[in-house]
Short mmCIF file of C-alpha atoms and ligand atoms in Angstrom, two decimals:
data_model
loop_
_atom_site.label_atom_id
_atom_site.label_comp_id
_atom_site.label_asym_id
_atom_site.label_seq_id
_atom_site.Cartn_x
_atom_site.Cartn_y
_atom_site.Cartn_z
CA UNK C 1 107.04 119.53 89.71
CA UNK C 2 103.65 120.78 90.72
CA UNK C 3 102.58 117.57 92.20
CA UNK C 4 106.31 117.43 94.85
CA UNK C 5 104.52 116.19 98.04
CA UNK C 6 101.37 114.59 96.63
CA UNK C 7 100.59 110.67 96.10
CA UNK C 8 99.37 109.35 92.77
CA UNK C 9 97.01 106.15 92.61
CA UNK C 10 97.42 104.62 89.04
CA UNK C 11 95.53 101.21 88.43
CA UNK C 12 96.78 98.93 85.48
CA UNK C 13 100.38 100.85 86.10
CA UNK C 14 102.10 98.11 85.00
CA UNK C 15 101.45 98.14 81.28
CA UNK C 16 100.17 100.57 78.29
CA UNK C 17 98.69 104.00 79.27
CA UNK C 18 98.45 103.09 83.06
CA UNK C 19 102.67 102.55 82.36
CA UNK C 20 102.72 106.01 81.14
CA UNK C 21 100.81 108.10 83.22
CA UNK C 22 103.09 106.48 86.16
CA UNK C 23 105.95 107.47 84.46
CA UNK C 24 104.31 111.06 83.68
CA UNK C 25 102.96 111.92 87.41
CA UNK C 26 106.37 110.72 89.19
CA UNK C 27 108.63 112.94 86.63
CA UNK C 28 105.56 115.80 87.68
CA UNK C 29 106.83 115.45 91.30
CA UNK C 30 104.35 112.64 92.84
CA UNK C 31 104.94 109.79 95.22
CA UNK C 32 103.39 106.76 92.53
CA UNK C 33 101.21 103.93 93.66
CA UNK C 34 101.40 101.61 90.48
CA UNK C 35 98.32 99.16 91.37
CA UNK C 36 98.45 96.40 88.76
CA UNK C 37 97.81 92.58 88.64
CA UNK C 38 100.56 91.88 87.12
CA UNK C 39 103.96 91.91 89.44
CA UNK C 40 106.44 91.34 86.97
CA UNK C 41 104.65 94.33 84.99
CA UNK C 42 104.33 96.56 87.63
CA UNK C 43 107.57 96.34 89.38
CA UNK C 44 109.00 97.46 85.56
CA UNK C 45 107.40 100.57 85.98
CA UNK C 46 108.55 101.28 89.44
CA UNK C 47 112.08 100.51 88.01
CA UNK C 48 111.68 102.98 85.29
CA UNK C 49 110.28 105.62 87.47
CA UNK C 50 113.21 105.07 89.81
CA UNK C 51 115.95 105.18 87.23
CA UNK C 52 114.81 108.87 86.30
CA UNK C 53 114.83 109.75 90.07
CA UNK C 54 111.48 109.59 90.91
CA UNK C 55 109.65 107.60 93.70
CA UNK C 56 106.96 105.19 93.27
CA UNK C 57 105.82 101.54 94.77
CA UNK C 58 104.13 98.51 93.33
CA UNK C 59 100.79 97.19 94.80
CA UNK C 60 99.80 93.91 93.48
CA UNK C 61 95.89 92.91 93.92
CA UNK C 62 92.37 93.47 91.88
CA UNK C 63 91.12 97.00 91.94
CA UNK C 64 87.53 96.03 91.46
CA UNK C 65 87.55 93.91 94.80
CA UNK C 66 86.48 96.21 97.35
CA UNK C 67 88.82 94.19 100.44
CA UNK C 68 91.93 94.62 98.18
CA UNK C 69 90.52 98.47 97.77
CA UNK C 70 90.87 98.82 101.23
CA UNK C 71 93.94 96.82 102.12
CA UNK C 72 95.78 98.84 99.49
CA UNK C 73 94.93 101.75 100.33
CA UNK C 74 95.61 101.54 103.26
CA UNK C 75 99.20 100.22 102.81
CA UNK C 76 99.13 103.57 100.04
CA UNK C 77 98.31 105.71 103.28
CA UNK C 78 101.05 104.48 105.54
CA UNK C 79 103.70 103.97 103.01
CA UNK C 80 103.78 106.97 100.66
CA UNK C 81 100.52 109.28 102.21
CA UNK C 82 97.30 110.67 101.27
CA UNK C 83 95.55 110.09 97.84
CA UNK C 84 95.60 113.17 96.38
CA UNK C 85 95.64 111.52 92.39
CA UNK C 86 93.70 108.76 91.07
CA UNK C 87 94.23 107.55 87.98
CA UNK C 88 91.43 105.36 87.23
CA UNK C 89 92.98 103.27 84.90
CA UNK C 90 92.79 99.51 84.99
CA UNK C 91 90.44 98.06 82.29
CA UNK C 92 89.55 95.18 80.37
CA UNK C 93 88.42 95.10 76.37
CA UNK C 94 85.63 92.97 75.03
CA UNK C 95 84.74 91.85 71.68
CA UNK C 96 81.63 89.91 70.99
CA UNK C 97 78.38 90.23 68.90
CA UNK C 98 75.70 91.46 71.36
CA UNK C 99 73.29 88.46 71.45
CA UNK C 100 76.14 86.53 72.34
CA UNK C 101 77.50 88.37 75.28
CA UNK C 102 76.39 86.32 78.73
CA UNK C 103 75.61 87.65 81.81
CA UNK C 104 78.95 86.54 83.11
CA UNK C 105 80.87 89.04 80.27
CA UNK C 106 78.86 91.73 80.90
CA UNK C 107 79.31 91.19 85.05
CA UNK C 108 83.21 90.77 84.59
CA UNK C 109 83.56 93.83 82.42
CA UNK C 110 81.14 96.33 84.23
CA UNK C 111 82.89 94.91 87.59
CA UNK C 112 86.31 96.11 86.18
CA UNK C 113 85.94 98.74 83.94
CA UNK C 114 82.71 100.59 85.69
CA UNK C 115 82.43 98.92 89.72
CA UNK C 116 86.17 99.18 90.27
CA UNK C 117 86.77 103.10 89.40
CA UNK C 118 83.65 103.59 91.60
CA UNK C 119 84.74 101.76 94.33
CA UNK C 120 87.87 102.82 94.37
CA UNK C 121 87.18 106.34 94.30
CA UNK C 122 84.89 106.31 97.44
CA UNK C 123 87.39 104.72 99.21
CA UNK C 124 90.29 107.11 97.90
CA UNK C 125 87.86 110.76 97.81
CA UNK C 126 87.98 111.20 101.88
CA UNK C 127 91.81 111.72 101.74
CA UNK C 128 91.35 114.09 99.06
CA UNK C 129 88.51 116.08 101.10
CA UNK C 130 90.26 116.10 104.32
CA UNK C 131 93.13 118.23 101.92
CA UNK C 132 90.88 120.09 100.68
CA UNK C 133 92.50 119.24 97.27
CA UNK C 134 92.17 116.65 94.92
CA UNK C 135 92.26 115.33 91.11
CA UNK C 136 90.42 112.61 89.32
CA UNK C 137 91.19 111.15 86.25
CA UNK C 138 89.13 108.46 85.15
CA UNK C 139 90.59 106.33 82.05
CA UNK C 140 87.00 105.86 79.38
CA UNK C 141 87.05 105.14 75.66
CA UNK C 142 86.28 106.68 72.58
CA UNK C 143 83.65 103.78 71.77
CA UNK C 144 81.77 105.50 74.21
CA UNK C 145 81.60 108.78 72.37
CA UNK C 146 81.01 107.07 68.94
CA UNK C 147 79.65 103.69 70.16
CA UNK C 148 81.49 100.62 69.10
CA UNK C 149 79.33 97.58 67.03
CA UNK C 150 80.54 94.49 68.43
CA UNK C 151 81.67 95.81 72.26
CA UNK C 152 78.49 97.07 73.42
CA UNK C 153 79.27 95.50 76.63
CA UNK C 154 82.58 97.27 77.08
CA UNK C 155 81.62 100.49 75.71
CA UNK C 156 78.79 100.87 77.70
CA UNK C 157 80.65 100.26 80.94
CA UNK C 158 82.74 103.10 79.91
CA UNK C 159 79.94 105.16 78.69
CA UNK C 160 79.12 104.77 82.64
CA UNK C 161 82.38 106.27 83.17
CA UNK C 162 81.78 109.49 81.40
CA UNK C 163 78.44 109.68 83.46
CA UNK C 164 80.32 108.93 87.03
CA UNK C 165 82.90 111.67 85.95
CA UNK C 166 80.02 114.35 85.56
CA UNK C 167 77.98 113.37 88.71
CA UNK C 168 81.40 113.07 90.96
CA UNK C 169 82.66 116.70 89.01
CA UNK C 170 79.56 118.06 89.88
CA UNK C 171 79.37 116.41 94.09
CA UNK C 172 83.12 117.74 94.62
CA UNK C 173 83.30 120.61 92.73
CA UNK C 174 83.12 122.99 95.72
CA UNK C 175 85.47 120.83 97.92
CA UNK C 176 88.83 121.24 95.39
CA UNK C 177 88.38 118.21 94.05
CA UNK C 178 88.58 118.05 90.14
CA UNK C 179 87.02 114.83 88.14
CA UNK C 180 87.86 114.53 84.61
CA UNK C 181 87.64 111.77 82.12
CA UNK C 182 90.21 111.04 78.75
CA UNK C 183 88.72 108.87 76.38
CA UNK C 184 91.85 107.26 74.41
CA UNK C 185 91.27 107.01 70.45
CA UNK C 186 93.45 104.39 69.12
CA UNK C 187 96.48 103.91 71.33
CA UNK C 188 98.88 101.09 70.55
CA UNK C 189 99.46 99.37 73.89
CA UNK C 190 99.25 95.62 74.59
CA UNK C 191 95.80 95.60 75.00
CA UNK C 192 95.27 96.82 71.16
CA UNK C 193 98.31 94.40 70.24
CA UNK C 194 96.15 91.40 71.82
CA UNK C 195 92.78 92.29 69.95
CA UNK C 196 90.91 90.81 66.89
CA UNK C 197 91.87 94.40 65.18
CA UNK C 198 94.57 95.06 62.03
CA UNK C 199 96.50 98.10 64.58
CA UNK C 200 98.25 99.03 61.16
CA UNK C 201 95.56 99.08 58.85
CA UNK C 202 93.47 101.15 61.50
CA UNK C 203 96.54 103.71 62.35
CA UNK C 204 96.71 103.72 58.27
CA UNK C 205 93.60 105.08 58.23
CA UNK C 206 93.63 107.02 60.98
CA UNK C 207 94.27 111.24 59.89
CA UNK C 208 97.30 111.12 61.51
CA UNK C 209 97.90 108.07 60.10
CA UNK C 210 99.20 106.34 63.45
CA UNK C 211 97.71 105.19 66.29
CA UNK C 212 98.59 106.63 69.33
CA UNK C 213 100.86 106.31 72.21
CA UNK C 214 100.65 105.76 75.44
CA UNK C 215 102.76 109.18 76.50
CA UNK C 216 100.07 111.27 74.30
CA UNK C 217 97.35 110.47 77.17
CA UNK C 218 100.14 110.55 79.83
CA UNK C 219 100.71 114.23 78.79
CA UNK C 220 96.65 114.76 78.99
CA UNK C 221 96.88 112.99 82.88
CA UNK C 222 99.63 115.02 84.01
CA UNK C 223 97.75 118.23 82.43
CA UNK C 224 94.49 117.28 84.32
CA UNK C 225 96.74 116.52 87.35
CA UNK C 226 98.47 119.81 87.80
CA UNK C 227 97.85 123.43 89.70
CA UNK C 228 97.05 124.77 86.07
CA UNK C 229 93.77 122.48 85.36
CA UNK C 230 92.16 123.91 88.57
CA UNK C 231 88.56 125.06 86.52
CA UNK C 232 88.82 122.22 84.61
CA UNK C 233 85.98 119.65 85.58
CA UNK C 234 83.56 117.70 84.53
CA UNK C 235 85.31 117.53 81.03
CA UNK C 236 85.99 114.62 78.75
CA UNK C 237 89.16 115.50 77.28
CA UNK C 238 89.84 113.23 73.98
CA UNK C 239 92.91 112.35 73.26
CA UNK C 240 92.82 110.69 69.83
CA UNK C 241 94.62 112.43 66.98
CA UNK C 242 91.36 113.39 65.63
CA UNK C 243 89.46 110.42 64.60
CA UNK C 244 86.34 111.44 67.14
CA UNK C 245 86.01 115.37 66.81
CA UNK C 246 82.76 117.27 68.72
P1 NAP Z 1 96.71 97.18 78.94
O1 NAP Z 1 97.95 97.35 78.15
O2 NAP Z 1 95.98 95.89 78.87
O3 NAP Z 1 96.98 97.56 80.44
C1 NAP Z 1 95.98 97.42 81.41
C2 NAP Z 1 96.65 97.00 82.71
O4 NAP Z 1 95.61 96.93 83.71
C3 NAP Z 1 97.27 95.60 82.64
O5 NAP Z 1 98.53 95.59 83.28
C4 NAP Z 1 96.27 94.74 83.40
O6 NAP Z 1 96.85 93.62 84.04
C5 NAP Z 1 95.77 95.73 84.44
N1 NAP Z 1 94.49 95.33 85.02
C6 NAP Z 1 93.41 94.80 84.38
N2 NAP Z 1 92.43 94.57 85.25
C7 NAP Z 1 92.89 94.95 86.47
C8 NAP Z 1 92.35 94.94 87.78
N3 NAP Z 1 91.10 94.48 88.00
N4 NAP Z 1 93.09 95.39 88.81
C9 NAP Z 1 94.34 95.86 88.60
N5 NAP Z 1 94.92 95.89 87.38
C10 NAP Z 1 94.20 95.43 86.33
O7 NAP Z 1 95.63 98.29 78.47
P2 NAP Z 1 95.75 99.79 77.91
O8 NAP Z 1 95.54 99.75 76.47
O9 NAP Z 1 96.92 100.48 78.49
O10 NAP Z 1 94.40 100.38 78.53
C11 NAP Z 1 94.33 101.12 79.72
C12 NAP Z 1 92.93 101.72 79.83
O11 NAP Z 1 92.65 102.53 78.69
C13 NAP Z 1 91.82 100.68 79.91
O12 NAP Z 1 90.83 101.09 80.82
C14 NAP Z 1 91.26 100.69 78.50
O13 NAP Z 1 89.91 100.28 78.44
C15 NAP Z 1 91.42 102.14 78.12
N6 NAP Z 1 91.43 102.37 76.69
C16 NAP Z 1 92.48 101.94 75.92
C17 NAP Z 1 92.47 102.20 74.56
C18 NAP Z 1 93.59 101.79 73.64
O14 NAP Z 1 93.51 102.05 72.44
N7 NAP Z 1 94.62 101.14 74.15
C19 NAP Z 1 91.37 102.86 73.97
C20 NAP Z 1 90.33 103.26 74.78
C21 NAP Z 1 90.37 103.02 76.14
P3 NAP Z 1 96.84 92.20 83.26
O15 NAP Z 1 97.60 92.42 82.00
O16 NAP Z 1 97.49 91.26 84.22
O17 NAP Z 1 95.40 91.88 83.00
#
């Protein structure tokens, strides 16, 4: 219960991995802030949370809009304290051949997946500094270790991830704050379910030979959340049964 005391931000908690590492952080001790568009989706989590004993709250609005950003957090602030966590979650896929991509898809997807996160955490890193204590995890991709032909627009907006994790490791470092990125191999969440991809054939295929769930990077997210991953920054930590190995 390392984190008894301390409020968790997780955006996209209502569904997949964002699901998960609510579920993870509030059995870890924290006070959970599931942020999600979705309030039939989110208020699930806070019930599941709840019926292991835990305490958490949905917030419903876009975490890539900087007035929602600041209207939630401050509701975060009043009703459940300081962001200490932030799970940097909430994302959106994309799958088209790169001449067709418009300037529209790649806007949308770098707003989300890239604009959001970095948004977010400037509005969330002053609570964390004023504790002198605080731990980022920011939710990437494996297509931005390997690349991914047909989603340059997505993986490159989590490529920008992996760079904002380094640069924000590297600001904060001396101030307690640790910033850390998982990039999720093949994870079988609703997301996967809803793309143009065989999930079967690929898990088939995969060395383990199944895709992964959403508790394997909730276990990573509660790691990089506790006491004991306190020299642990900077890093992107893969999570992905071994199908992208450095
Ligand atoms: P998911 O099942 O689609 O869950 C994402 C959740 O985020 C949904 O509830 C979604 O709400 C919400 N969301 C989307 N945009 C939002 C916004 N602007 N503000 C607030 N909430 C928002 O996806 P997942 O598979 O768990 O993925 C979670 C993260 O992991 C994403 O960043 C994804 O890119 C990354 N990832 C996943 C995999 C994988 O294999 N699953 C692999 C690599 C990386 P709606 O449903 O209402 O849109």
């Amino acid at each position: 219960m390392s984190l008894k005391g301390k409020t968790a931000v997780v955006t996209g908690g209502g569904s997949g991995i964002g699901r998960a590492c609510s579920v993870q952080l509030a059995r870890d001790g924290a006070a959970v802030a599931v942020w999600d568009l979705n309030a039939e989706s989110a208020a699930e989590t806070v019930r599941l949370i709840e019926a292991e004993g835990g305490q958490a709250k949905a917030y419903i609005g876009d975490a890539s809009d900087r007035a929602s950003i600041e209207q939630i957090l401050g509701r975060v602030r009043t009703e459940l304290g300081p962001v200490l966590v932030l799970v940097n979650n909430a994302g959106i896929t994309g799958f088209k051949a790169f001449l067709e991509i418009s300037p529209e898809d790649l806007e949308r997807i770098y707003r989300i997946n890239l604009m959001g996160p970095f948004f977010l955490t400037q509005a969330a890193v002053p609570d964390m500094l004023a504790a002198g204590w605080g731990r980022i995890i920011n939710i990437s991709s494996s297509s931005a270790q390997t690349g991914a032909m047909g989603m340059t627009h997505y993986s490159s907006s989590k490529g920008g991830i992996v760079a904002l994790t380094k640069s924000l490791a590297q600001e904060f470092a001396a101030q307690g704050i640790t910033v850390n990125n998982i990039p999720p191999g093949f994870i079988d969440t609703p997301m996967t379910r809803s793309s143009p991809v065989d999930v079967d054939a690929i898990a088939a295929a995969s060395p383990m030979k199944r895709a992964g769930k959403p508790e394997d990077i909730a276990a990573a997210c509660g790691f990089l959340a506790s006491e004991a991953a306190g020299y642990i920054t900077g890093q992107t930590f893969g999570v992905n049964g071994g199908r992208v190995i450095y």
